PDB file of C-alpha atoms in Angstrom:
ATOM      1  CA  UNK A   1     107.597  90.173 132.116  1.00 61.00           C
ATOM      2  CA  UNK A   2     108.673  93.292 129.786  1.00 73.00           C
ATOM      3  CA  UNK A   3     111.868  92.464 128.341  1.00 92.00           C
ATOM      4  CA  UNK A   4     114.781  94.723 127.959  1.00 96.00           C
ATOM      5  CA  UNK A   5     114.393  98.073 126.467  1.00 96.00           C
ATOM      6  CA  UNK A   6     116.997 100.254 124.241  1.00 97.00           C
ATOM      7  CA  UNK A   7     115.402 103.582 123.130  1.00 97.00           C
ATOM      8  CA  UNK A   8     116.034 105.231 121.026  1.00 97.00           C
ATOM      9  CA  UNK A   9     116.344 102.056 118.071  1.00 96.00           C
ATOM     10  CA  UNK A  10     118.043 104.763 115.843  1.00 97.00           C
ATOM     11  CA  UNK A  11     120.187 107.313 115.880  1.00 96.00           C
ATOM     12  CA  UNK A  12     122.432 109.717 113.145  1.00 98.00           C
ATOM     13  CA  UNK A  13     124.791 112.253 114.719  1.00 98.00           C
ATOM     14  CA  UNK A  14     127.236 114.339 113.925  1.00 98.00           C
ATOM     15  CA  UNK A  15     131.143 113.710 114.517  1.00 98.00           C
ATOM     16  CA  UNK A  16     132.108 115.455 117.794  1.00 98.00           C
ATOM     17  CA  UNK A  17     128.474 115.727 119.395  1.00 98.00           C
ATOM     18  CA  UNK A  18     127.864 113.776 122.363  1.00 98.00           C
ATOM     19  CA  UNK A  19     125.131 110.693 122.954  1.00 98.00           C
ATOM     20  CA  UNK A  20     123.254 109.398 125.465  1.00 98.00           C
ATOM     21  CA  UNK A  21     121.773 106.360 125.129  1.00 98.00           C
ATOM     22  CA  UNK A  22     118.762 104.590 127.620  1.00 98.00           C
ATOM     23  CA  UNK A  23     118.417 100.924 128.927  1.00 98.00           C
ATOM     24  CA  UNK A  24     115.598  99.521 130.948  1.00 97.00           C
ATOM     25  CA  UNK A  25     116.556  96.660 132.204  1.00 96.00           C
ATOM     26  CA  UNK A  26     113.866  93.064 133.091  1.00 95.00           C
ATOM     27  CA  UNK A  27     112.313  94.080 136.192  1.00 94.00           C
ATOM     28  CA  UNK A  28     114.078  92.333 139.516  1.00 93.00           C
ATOM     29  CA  UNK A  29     117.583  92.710 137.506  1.00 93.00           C
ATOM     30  CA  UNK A  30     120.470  94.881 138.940  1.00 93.00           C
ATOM     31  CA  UNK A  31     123.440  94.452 136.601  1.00 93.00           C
ATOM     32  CA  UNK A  32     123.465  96.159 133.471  1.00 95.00           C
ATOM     33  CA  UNK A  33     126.233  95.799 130.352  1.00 94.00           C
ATOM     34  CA  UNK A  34     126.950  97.642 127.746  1.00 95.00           C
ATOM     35  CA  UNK A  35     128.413  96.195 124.294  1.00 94.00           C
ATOM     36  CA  UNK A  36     129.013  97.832 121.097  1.00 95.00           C
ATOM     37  CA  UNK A  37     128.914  95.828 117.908  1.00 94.00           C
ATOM     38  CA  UNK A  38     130.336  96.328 114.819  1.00 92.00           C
ATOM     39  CA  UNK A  39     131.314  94.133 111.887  1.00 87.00           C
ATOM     40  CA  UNK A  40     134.936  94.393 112.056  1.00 84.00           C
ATOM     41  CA  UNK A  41     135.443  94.014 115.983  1.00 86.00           C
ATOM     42  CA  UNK A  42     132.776  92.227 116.774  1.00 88.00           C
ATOM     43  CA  UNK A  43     130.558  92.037 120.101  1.00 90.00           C
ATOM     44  CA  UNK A  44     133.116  94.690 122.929  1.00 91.00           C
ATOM     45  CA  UNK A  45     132.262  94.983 126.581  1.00 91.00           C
ATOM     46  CA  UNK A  46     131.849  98.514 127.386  1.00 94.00           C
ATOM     47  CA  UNK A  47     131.122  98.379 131.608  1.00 92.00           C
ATOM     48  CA  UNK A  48     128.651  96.617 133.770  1.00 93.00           C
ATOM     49  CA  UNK A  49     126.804  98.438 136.847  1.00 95.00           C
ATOM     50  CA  UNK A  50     125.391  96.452 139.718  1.00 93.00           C
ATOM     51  CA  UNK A  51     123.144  98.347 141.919  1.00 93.00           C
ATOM     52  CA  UNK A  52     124.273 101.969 140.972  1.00 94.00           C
ATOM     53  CA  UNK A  53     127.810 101.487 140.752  1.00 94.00           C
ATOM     54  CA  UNK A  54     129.995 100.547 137.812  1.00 93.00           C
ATOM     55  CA  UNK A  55     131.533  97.094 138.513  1.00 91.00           C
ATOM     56  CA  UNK A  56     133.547  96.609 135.057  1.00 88.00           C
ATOM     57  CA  UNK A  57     135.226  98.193 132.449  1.00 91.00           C
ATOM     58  CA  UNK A  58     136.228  96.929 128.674  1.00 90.00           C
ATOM     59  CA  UNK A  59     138.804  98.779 127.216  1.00 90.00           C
ATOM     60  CA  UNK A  60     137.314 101.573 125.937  1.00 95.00           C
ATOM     61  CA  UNK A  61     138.168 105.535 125.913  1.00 96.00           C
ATOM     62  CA  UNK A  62     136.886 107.774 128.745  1.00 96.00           C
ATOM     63  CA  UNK A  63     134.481 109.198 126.450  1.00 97.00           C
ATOM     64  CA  UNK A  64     132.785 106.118 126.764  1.00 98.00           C
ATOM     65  CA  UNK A  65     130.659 106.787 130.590  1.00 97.00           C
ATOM     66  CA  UNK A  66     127.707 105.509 132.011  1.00 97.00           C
ATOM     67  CA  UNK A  67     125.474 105.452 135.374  1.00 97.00           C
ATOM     68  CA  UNK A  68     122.865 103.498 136.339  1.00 97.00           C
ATOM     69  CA  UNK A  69     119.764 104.881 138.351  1.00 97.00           C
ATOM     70  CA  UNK A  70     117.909 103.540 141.610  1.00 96.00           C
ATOM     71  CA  UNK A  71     115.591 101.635 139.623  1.00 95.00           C
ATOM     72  CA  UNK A  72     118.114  99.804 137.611  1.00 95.00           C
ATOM     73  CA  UNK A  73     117.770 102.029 134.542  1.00 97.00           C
ATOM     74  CA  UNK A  74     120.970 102.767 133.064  1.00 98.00           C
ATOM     75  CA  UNK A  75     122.680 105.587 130.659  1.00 98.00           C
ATOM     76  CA  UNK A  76     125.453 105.399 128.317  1.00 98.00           C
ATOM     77  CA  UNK A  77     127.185 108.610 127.142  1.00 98.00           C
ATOM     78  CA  UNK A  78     129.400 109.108 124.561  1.00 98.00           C
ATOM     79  CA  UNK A  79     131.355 112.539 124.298  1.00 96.00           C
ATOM     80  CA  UNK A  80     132.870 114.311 121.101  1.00 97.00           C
ATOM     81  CA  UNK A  81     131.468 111.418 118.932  1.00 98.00           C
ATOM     82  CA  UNK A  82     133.884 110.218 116.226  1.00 98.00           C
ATOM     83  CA  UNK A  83     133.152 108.160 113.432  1.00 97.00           C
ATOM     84  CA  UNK A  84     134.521 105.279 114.409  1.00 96.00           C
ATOM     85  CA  UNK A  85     131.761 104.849 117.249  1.00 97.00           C
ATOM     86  CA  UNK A  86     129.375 104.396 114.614  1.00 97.00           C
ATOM     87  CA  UNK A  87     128.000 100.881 115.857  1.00 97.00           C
ATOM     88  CA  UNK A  88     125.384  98.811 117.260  1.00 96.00           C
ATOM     89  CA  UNK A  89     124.996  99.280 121.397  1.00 97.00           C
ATOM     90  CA  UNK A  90     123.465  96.711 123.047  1.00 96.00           C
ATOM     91  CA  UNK A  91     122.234  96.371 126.639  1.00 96.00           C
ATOM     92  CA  UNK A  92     122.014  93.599 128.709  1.00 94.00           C
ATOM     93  CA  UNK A  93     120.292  93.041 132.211  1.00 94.00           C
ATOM     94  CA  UNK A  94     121.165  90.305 134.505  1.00 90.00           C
ATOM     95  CA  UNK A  95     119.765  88.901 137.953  1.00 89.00           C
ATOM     96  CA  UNK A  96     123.585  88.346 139.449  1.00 84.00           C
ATOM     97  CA  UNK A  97     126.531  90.417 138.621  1.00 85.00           C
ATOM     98  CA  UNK A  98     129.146  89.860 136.155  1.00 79.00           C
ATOM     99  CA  UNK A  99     126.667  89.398 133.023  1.00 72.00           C
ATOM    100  CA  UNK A 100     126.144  85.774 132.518  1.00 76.00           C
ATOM    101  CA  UNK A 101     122.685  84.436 131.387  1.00 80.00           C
ATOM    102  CA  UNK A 102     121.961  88.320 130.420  1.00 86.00           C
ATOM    103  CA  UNK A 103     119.516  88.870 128.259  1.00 91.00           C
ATOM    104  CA  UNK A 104     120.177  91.512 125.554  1.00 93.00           C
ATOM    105  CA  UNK A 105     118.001  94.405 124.387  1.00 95.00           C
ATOM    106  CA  UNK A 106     117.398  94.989 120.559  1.00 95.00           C
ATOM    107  CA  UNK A 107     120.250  98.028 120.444  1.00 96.00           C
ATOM    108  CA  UNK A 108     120.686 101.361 119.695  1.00 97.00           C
ATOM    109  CA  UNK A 109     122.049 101.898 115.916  1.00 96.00           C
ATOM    110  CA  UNK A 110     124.066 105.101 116.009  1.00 97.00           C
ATOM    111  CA  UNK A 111     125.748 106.238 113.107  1.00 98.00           C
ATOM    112  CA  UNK A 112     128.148 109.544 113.077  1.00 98.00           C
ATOM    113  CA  UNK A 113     128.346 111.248 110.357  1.00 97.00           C
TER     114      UNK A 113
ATOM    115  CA  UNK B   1     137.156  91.932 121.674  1.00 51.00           C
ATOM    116  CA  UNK B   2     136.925  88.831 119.699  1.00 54.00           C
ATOM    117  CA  UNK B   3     139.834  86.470 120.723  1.00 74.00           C
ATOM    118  CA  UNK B   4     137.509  82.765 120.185  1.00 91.00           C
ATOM    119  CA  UNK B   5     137.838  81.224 116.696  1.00 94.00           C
ATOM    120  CA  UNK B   6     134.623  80.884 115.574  1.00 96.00           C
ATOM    121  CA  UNK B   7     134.259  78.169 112.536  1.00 97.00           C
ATOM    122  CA  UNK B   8     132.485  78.174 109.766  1.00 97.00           C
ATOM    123  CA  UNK B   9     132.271  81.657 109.272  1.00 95.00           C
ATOM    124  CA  UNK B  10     129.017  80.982 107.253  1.00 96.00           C
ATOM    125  CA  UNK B  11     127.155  77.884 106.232  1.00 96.00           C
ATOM    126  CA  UNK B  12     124.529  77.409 103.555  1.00 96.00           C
ATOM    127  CA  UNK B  13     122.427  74.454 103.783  1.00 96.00           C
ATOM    128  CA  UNK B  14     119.141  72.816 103.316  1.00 97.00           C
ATOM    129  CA  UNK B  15     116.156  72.675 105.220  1.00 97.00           C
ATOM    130  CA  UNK B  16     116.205  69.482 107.242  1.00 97.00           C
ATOM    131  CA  UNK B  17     119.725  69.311 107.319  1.00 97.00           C
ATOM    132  CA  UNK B  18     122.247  69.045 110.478  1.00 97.00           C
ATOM    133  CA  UNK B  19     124.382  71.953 110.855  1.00 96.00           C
ATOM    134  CA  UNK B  20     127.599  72.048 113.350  1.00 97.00           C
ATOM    135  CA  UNK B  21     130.043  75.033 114.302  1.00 98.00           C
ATOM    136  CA  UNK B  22     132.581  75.283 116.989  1.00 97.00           C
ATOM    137  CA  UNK B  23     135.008  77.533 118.442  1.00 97.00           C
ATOM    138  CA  UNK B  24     138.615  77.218 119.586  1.00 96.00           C
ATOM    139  CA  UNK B  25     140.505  79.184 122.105  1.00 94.00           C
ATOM    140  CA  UNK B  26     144.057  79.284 123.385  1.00 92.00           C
ATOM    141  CA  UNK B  27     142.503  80.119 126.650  1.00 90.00           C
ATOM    142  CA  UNK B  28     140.770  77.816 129.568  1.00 92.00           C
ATOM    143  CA  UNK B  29     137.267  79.146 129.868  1.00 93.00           C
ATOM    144  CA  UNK B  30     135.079  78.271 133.060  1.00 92.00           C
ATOM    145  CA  UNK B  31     131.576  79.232 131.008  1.00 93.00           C
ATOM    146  CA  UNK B  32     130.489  78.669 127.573  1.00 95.00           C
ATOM    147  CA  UNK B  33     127.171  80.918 126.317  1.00 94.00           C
ATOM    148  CA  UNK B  34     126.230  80.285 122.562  1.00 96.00           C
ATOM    149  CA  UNK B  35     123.725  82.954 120.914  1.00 96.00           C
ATOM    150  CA  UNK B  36     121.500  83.437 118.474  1.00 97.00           C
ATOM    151  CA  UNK B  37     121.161  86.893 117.066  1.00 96.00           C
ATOM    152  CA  UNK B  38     118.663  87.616 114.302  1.00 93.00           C
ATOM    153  CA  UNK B  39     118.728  91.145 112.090  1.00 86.00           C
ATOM    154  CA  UNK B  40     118.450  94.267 113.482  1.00 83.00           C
ATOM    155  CA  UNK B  41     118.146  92.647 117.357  1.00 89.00           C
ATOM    156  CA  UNK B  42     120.353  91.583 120.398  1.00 92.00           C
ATOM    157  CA  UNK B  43     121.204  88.115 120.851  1.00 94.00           C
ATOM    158  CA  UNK B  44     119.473  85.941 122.436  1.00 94.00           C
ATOM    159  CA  UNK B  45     121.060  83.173 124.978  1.00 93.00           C
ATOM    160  CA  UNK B  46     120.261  79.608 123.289  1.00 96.00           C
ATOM    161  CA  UNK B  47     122.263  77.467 126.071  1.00 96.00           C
ATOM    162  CA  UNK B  48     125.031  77.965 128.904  1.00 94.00           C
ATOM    163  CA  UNK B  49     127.328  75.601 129.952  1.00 95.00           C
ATOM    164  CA  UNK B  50     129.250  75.422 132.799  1.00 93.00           C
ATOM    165  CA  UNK B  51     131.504  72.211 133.403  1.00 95.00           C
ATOM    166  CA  UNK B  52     134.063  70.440 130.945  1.00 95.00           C
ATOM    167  CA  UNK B  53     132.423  68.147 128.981  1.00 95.00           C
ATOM    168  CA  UNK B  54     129.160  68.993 129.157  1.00 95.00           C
ATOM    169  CA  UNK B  55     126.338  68.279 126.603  1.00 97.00           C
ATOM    170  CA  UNK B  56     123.405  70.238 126.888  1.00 97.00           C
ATOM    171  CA  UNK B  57     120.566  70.532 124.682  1.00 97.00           C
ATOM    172  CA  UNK B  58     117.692  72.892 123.996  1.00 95.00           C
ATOM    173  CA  UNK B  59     114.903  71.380 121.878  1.00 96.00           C
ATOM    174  CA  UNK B  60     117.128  70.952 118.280  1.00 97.00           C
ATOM    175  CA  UNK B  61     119.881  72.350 119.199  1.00 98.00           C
ATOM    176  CA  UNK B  62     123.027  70.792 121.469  1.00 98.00           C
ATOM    177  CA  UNK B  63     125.883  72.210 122.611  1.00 98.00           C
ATOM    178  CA  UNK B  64     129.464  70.799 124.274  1.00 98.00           C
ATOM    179  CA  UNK B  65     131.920  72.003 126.662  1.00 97.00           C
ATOM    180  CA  UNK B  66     135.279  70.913 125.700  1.00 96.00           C
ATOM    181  CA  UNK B  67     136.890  68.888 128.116  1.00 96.00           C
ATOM    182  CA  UNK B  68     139.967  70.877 127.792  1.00 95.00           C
ATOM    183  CA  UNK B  69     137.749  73.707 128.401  1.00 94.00           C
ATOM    184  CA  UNK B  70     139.286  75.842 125.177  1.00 95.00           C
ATOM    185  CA  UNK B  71     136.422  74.678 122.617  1.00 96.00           C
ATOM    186  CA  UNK B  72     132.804  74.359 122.471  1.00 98.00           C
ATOM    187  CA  UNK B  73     130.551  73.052 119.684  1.00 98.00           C
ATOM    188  CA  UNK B  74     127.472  73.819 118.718  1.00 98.00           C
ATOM    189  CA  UNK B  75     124.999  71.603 116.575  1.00 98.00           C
ATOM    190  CA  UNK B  76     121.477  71.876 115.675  1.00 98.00           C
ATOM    191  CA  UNK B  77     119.676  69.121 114.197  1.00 98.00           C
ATOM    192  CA  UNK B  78     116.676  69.356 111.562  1.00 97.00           C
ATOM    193  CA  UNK B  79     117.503  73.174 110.574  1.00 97.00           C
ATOM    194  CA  UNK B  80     114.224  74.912 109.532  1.00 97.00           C
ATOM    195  CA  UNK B  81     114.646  78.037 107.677  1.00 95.00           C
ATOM    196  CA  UNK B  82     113.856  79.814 111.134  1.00 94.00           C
ATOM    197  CA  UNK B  83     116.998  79.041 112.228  1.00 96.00           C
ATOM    198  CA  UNK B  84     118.860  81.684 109.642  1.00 96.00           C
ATOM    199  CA  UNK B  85     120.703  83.909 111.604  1.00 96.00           C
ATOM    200  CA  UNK B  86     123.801  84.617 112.997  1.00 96.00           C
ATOM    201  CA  UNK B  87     125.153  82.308 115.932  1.00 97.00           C
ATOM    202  CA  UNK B  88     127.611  83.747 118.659  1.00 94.00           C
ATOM    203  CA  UNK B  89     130.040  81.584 120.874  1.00 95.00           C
ATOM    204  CA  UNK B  90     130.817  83.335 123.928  1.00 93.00           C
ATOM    205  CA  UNK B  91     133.643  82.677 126.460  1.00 92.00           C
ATOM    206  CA  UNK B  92     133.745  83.838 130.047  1.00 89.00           C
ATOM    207  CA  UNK B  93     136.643  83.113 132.275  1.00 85.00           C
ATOM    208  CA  UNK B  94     135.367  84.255 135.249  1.00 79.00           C
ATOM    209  CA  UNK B  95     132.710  86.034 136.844  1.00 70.00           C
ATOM    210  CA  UNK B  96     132.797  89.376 135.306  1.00 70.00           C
ATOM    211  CA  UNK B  97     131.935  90.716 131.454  1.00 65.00           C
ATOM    212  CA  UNK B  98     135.649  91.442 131.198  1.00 68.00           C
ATOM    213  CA  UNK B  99     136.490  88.151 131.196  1.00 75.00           C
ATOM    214  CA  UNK B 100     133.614  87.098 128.250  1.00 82.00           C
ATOM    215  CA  UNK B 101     135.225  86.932 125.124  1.00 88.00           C
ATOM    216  CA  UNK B 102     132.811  86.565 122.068  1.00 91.00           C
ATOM    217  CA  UNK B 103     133.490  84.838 118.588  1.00 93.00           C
ATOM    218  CA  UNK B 104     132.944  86.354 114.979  1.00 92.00           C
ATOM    219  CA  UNK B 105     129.692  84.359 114.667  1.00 94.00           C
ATOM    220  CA  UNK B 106     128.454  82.030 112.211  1.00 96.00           C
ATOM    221  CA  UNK B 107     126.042  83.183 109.633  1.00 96.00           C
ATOM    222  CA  UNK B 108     123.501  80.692 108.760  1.00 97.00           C
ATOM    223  CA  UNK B 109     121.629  80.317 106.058  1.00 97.00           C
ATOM    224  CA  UNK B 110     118.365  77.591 105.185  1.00 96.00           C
ATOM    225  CA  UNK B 111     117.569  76.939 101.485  1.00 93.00           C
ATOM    226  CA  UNK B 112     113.624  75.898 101.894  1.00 89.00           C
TER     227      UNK B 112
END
């Protein structure tokens, strides 16, 4: 079984571009979270979707969206990028909702500049 | 964000040694996830419990759910120098990723 995929690995943009960011979750899982990392805060819940719809929501700006597909596959978009979003974003996938037992992705390092 | 107190903060130690690390809430948790996450990758689940005052084990390591359900401790017997890398308590109230609450981490490091 494929594991969780995070493309791209890498990622430099510039401060008030936007983002998008692609997870494919293990194959039979429907819930998909979203964390950002960084070395000050730490792991951060972003939002969970369950079968297309977003179940949970950290606290996090409304630049921060996502959407998950029919097949699981989710997005992450970030809008006017500042350079405090300069992190690690991880995705995990999950056979039941709410993200326990999820198994994490290897990330997306993006770094605004 | 991070409200579990994650202890040691780092550890050196030998190969072949036991190492131990914990973490401390204010807060009752129902679930209590410990990671493993190595350079430039997502963490990986090492063991989840889910009752006060359980003791669960996975090959070397063991882990503990408090019984007053606000700590957890994590020890791993034997440490080889895979084992460097940085190891993540994770809380979870409930039912939803809301409710998880992660700690700092513990960075590990094995002198061969």
């Amino acid at each position: 079984k494929a594991g969780v995929t995070q493309t791209p690995r890498y990622l430099i943009k510039t401060r008030g571009q936007q983002v998008t960011l692609s997870c494919s979750p293990i194959s039979g899982h429907r819930s998909v979270s979203w964390y950002q990392q960084t070395p000050g805060q730490g792991l951060q819940f972003l939002f969970e979707y369950f079968s297309e719809t977003q179940r949970n929501k950290g606290n996090f700006p409304g630049r921060f969206s996502g959407r998950q597909f029919s097949n699981s596959r989710s997005e992450m978009n970030v809008s006017t990028l500042e350079l405090g979003d300069s992190a690690l974003y991880l995705c995990a996938s999950s056979d039941r909702a709410g993200g326990t037992e999820a198994f994490f992705g290897q990330g997306t390092r993006l770094t605004v500049v | 964000g991070q409200q579990l107190n994650q202890s040691p903060q780092s550890m050196f130690i030998q190969e072949g040694e036991d190492v131990s690390m914990n973490c401390t809430s204010s807060s009752i948790f129902n679930t209590w996830l410990w990671y493993k996450q190595d350079p430039g990758e997502g963490p990986v689940l090492l063991i989840a419990l889910y009752k006060a005052g359980e003791l669960t084990s996975n090959g070397r390591l063991t882990a503990q759910f408090g019984i007053t359900r606000k700590d957890s401790f994590l020890n791993i017997s034997a440490s080889i120098p895979s084992d460097v890398g940085i190891y993540f308590c994770a809380g979870q109230r409930g039912y939803n990723n809301n409710d998880m609450r992660f700690g700092a981490g513990t960075r590990l490091t094995v002198k061969p």
